[in-house]
Amino acid sequence: MSNTYQIYLISDSTGETLDRVFLAIKAQFKNIKYDVKSYFFTRTENQVSKIMDEAKKNDNAIILYTIVDTSLAKFLANKGDEKKIPCFSVLGNLIMNFSKLLNQKASHVPSGQHALNEEYYERIEAIQFTMAHDDGNLVEDVDKADLILLGVSRTSKTPTSIYLANRGYKTLNIPLVNEQSIPESLKKNPKLSCVVGLTTEPQRLVDIRKNRMNALKEKENTNYTNINKIEKEINEAKKTFIKYKWPTIDVTRKSVEETAASIIKIYEINKNNG
Amino acid sequence: MSNTYQIYLISDSTGETLDRVFLAIKAQFKNIKYDVKSYFFTRTENQVSKIMDEAKKNDNAIILYTIVDTSLAKFLANKGDEKKIPCFSVLGNLIMNFSKLLNQKASHVPSGQHALNEEYYERIEAIQFTMAHDDGNLVEDVDKADLILLGVSRTSKTPTSIYLANRGYKTLNIPLVNEQSIPESLKKNPKLSCVVGLTTEPQRLVDIRKNRMNALKEKENTNYTNINKIEKEINEAKKTFIKYKWPTIDVTRKSVEETAASIIKIYEINKNNG
């Protein structure tokens, strides 16, 4: 019996919920070998049967599913029993419990979260805004942004902005070279929008820049990789953040998602105080 | 008793799993009024106690949580019992069941999925690649992309690309005006990378363009909003897709997530056949 698990993710919609949940589960187990097969838009017994037949060919199949149609979910669970494949419903119990609590029947219609509603269009708008306001572009729009990220180089401003856009925040990011990098309107009114400063440890920045120079096969640019200069650059940035009372996050050893979560926290606090 | 529910989302990490799960649950219930409060990085009993005290002030509080530390999760559940607040664990049972099945203890350490590992850096690289290859930029890199989206105007190429980048796919998108829009290398070798054509219904495109002209207060540009011209434009695009045997998706009434899921499906099929 092979000890590589075959994980089948079966969703009746786009599979994002399932993806996230499996990511969280697998992070709990260090030493498992597995392959993942994802099935989206699974909405008929015929589709389910085919997947289960396929899964049965493996010794180590495990099925995780998000199927909100009750009879299709039951069909899958029965097939699993029959074929002795462990099957786990990700949403079933939660929806049932919520239904009791809210004293309301669930719709059991898939893809409800993908309605083309206001929330959806706001999110798309946030992505478009953020794309157009990356890396110091159109800084005159600071008053239109939900979030403004100011950061020294290599603090993951761009991916963090994109991640925040995906969560619905119109984000504008500005590379901070010196105080002149900051638009006048923001200096005059530092609370114009929610501003967050991003910094990093100087040594990490030196390492990244050296790697970058090597990758580009460039001759060493001393200003760009000199630890003293970099320390000065980062200290200047920190002073600027203090001067304008902008909260800062040190991104060293943080993932983009973790940095973004801290930024959203700051945004929420600002909103509740403002 | 007010009938607006106060939903408390309590996560020991960035809260993304919880966000997705709540999105899926709420989509099942049409007529609920609710406010959401999100708490990230909740890792101490003190933090949990404060949130529970806050929640207790409402009549209609419901708590959903993703806390992998067993004793903290128990602490939360006990507090919930004590204060009679319904609390639902999103991952608890799944992790327990997986642990039995894999015959391996779960680590119960939070944020495991945010390890700065290879997968993480690949995803960041995908975002950077996609940002740099939006809207016909750097089309000479077609051979470096995982996915190439070719589409007529207003088919949500940009947000779809960004969404795919977030899921780790290096995506390049090209606005299709006519066959000249397509880089030579791709015409010579249409299977160079996974190409997907995006189309839409002509009438929808007319409506969108008219709205856009109104918003910009521009005088009507007949070419831009004429239904016959647009039909011709879309038919030309479809012919091009057929000529090069590229699969196509009609994005009309589809959300970006749904379009993206179909694209990933095509990518998987290509990979398995190639």
Coordinates of C-alpha atoms in Angstrom, one line a residue, chain B residues 1-269:
Chain B
M1 CA -34.7 41.6 20.9
S2 CA -33.1 42.9 17.7
N3 CA -33.0 40.6 14.8
T4 CA -29.7 41.7 13.5
Y5 CA -27.1 39.0 14.1
Q6 CA -23.7 39.9 15.4
I7 CA -21.3 37.5 13.8
Y8 CA -17.9 37.2 15.5
L9 CA -15.2 35.7 13.4
I10 CA -12.3 34.7 15.6
S11 CA -9.1 33.4 14.0
D12 CA -5.7 32.5 15.4
S13 CA -4.1 33.5 12.0
T14 CA -5.1 35.8 9.1
G15 CA -8.8 34.8 9.1
E16 CA -8.9 33.9 5.4
T17 CA -10.3 30.4 5.9
L18 CA -13.0 31.8 8.2
D19 CA -13.8 34.5 5.8
R20 CA -14.4 32.1 2.9
V21 CA -16.4 29.7 5.1
F22 CA -18.7 32.5 6.4
L23 CA -19.1 33.8 2.8
A24 CA -20.4 30.3 1.8
I25 CA -22.7 30.0 4.8
K26 CA -24.3 33.4 4.5
A27 CA -24.9 32.8 0.8
Q28 CA -27.3 30.0 1.9
F29 CA -29.6 32.4 3.8
K30 CA -31.4 35.1 2.0
N31 CA -33.0 37.1 4.7
I32 CA -30.6 37.5 7.5
K33 CA -29.4 40.9 8.7
Y34 CA -26.0 40.8 10.3
D35 CA -22.9 42.7 11.2
V36 CA -19.5 41.0 11.1
K37 CA -16.6 41.6 13.5
S38 CA -13.4 40.0 12.6
Y39 CA -10.6 39.2 15.0
F40 CA -7.2 38.0 13.6
F41 CA -4.2 36.6 15.4
T42 CA -6.2 35.7 18.5
R43 CA -3.8 33.5 20.5
T44 CA -4.3 34.1 24.2
E45 CA -7.1 33.4 26.7
N46 CA -7.0 37.1 27.6
Q47 CA -7.8 38.0 23.9
V48 CA -10.6 35.4 23.8
S49 CA -12.1 36.6 27.1
K50 CA -12.3 40.2 25.9
I51 CA -14.0 39.2 22.7
M52 CA -16.5 37.1 24.5
D53 CA -17.3 39.9 27.0
E54 CA -17.9 42.2 24.1
A55 CA -20.1 39.5 22.3
K56 CA -22.1 39.0 25.4
K57 CA -23.4 42.6 25.2
N58 CA -25.4 41.6 22.1
D59 CA -28.6 39.5 22.2
N60 CA -27.8 37.9 18.9
A61 CA -24.2 37.0 18.9
I62 CA -22.9 34.0 17.0
I63 CA -19.2 33.0 17.0
L64 CA -17.4 31.2 14.3
Y65 CA -13.7 30.3 15.0
T66 CA -10.6 28.7 13.6
I67 CA -8.3 28.1 16.5
V68 CA -6.0 25.1 16.2
D69 CA -4.5 25.3 19.7
T70 CA -6.6 22.7 21.6
S71 CA -6.6 24.3 25.0
L72 CA -7.4 27.7 23.7
A73 CA -10.2 26.3 21.5
K74 CA -11.6 24.5 24.6
F75 CA -11.3 27.7 26.6
L76 CA -13.4 29.5 24.0
A77 CA -16.0 26.8 23.8
N78 CA -16.4 26.8 27.6
K79 CA -16.7 30.5 27.7
G80 CA -19.4 30.2 25.0
D81 CA -21.3 27.6 27.1
E82 CA -21.0 29.8 30.2
K83 CA -22.3 32.9 28.4
K84 CA -24.8 31.0 26.3
I85 CA -23.3 32.3 23.0
P86 CA -23.5 29.8 20.2
C87 CA -19.9 29.0 19.0
F88 CA -18.9 26.9 16.0
S89 CA -15.5 25.5 15.3
V90 CA -14.7 25.5 11.6
L91 CA -11.7 23.2 11.5
G92 CA -11.7 21.3 14.8
N93 CA -13.6 18.2 13.7
L94 CA -11.9 18.0 10.3
I95 CA -8.4 18.2 11.9
M96 CA -9.4 15.6 14.4
N97 CA -10.7 13.2 11.8
F98 CA -7.7 13.7 9.6
S99 CA -5.4 13.0 12.5
K100 CA -7.1 9.7 13.1
L101 CA -7.1 8.8 9.4
L102 CA -3.4 9.7 8.9
N103 CA -2.5 8.2 12.2
Q104 CA -0.5 11.3 13.0
K105 CA -0.8 14.0 15.6
A106 CA -1.8 17.5 14.3
S107 CA 0.8 20.2 15.2
H108 CA -1.9 22.5 16.6
V109 CA 0.4 25.4 15.8
P110 CA -1.4 28.3 14.1
S111 CA -0.5 30.0 10.8
G112 CA 1.3 26.9 9.5
Q113 CA -0.1 27.7 6.0
H114 CA 1.8 31.0 6.1
A115 CA 5.2 29.4 6.1
L116 CA 7.5 31.3 3.8
N117 CA 8.1 28.2 1.7
E118 CA 8.6 27.5 -2.0
E119 CA 4.9 27.5 -2.7
Y120 CA 4.6 31.0 -1.1
Y121 CA 7.4 32.5 -3.2
E122 CA 6.0 31.0 -6.3
R123 CA 2.7 32.7 -5.6
I124 CA 4.3 36.0 -5.0
E125 CA 6.3 35.6 -8.3
A126 CA 3.0 34.8 -10.1
I127 CA 1.5 38.1 -8.8
Q128 CA 4.5 40.1 -9.9
F129 CA 4.6 38.4 -13.3
T130 CA 0.9 39.0 -13.8
M131 CA 1.1 42.7 -12.8
A132 CA 3.9 43.2 -15.3
H133 CA 2.0 41.4 -18.1
D134 CA -1.4 43.0 -17.9
D135 CA -3.2 44.4 -20.9
G136 CA -0.8 43.4 -23.7
N137 CA 2.4 44.4 -21.8
L138 CA 5.5 42.4 -22.6
V139 CA 3.7 39.9 -24.9
E140 CA 7.1 38.6 -25.9
D141 CA 7.1 36.6 -22.7
V142 CA 4.2 34.3 -23.8
D143 CA 6.5 31.3 -23.4
K144 CA 7.0 32.2 -19.7
A145 CA 3.4 32.4 -18.7
D146 CA 1.3 29.5 -17.3
L147 CA -1.8 31.0 -18.8
I148 CA -2.6 33.4 -21.6
L149 CA -5.9 35.1 -21.7
L150 CA -7.0 36.6 -25.0
G151 CA -10.2 38.6 -25.0
V152 CA -12.3 41.3 -26.6
S153 CA -12.7 44.4 -24.5
R154 CA -14.7 44.4 -21.2
T155 CA -14.3 40.6 -20.6
S156 CA -12.7 41.2 -17.2
K157 CA -9.3 40.1 -18.3
T158 CA -7.5 42.1 -15.7
P159 CA -9.4 41.0 -12.5
T160 CA -9.5 37.5 -13.8
S161 CA -5.7 37.5 -14.3
I162 CA -5.1 38.9 -10.8
Y163 CA -7.4 36.3 -9.3
L164 CA -5.5 33.5 -11.1
A165 CA -2.2 35.0 -10.0
N166 CA -3.4 34.9 -6.4
R167 CA -3.9 31.2 -7.0
G168 CA -0.3 30.8 -8.2
Y169 CA -0.7 31.0 -12.0
K170 CA 1.6 33.3 -14.0
T171 CA -1.0 34.9 -16.2
L172 CA -0.5 37.2 -19.2
N173 CA -3.5 38.9 -20.8
I174 CA -3.8 40.4 -24.3
P175 CA -6.7 42.6 -25.6
L176 CA -7.8 41.1 -28.9
V177 CA -8.5 43.8 -31.4
N178 CA -7.7 41.7 -34.5
E179 CA -5.4 38.9 -35.4
Q180 CA -2.5 41.3 -35.3
S181 CA -2.9 41.6 -31.6
I182 CA -1.5 38.1 -31.2
P183 CA 2.2 37.7 -30.9
E184 CA 3.9 35.8 -33.8
S185 CA 5.4 33.1 -31.6
L186 CA 1.9 32.2 -30.4
K187 CA 0.5 32.1 -33.9
K188 CA 3.3 29.8 -35.0
N189 CA 2.9 27.6 -32.0
P190 CA -0.6 27.9 -30.6
K191 CA 0.1 25.3 -27.9
L192 CA 3.2 27.2 -26.6
S193 CA 1.3 27.8 -23.4
C194 CA -2.3 27.3 -22.2
V195 CA -4.3 29.9 -24.1
V196 CA -8.0 30.7 -23.3
G197 CA -10.2 33.0 -25.3
L198 CA -12.7 35.2 -23.5
T199 CA -15.9 36.4 -25.3
T200 CA -19.2 38.0 -24.2
E201 CA -22.6 38.6 -25.7
P202 CA -22.6 41.6 -28.1
Q203 CA -25.6 43.3 -26.5
R204 CA -24.0 43.3 -23.1
L205 CA -20.9 44.9 -24.6
V206 CA -23.0 47.6 -26.2
D207 CA -24.6 48.3 -22.8
I208 CA -21.3 48.5 -20.9
R209 CA -19.8 50.7 -23.5
K210 CA -22.8 53.1 -23.6
N211 CA -22.6 53.4 -19.8
R212 CA -18.9 54.0 -20.0
M213 CA -19.4 56.8 -22.6
N214 CA -22.1 58.4 -20.4
A215 CA -19.8 58.2 -17.4
L216 CA -17.0 59.9 -19.4
K217 CA -19.6 62.3 -20.8
E218 CA -18.2 61.6 -24.2
K219 CA -20.1 62.1 -27.5
E220 CA -21.3 58.8 -28.9
N221 CA -18.6 57.1 -30.9
T222 CA -20.6 55.0 -33.3
N223 CA -17.9 52.4 -33.9
Y224 CA -17.6 51.8 -30.2
T225 CA -21.3 51.3 -29.4
N226 CA -22.8 50.1 -32.8
I227 CA -24.3 46.7 -32.3
N228 CA -23.4 45.5 -35.8
K229 CA -19.8 46.5 -35.5
I230 CA -19.6 44.9 -32.1
E231 CA -21.1 41.7 -33.4
K232 CA -18.6 41.6 -36.1
E233 CA -15.8 42.3 -33.6
I234 CA -16.9 39.4 -31.4
N235 CA -17.4 37.0 -34.4
E236 CA -13.9 37.8 -35.6
A237 CA -12.6 36.9 -32.2
K238 CA -14.5 33.7 -32.1
K239 CA -13.2 32.8 -35.6
T240 CA -9.6 33.4 -34.5
F241 CA -10.1 31.2 -31.4
I242 CA -11.4 28.4 -33.6
K243 CA -8.6 28.9 -36.2
Y244 CA -6.0 28.3 -33.5
K245 CA -8.1 25.7 -31.6
W246 CA -8.1 27.7 -28.4
P247 CA -10.9 26.9 -25.9
T248 CA -13.2 29.9 -25.2
I249 CA -15.3 31.0 -22.3
D250 CA -18.3 33.3 -22.6
V251 CA -18.1 35.5 -19.5
T252 CA -21.6 37.0 -19.7
R253 CA -23.2 36.8 -16.3
K254 CA -20.2 35.0 -14.9
S255 CA -18.3 36.2 -11.9
V256 CA -14.5 36.5 -12.2
E257 CA -14.1 33.6 -9.8
E258 CA -16.3 31.4 -11.9
T259 CA -14.5 32.3 -15.1
A260 CA -11.2 31.6 -13.3
A261 CA -12.4 28.2 -12.1
S262 CA -13.2 27.3 -15.7
I263 CA -9.8 28.5 -16.8
I264 CA -8.0 26.4 -14.2
K265 CA -10.1 23.4 -15.3
I266 CA -8.8 23.9 -18.9
Y267 CA -5.3 24.3 -17.6
E268 CA -5.5 21.0 -15.7
I269 CA -6.9 19.1 -18.7

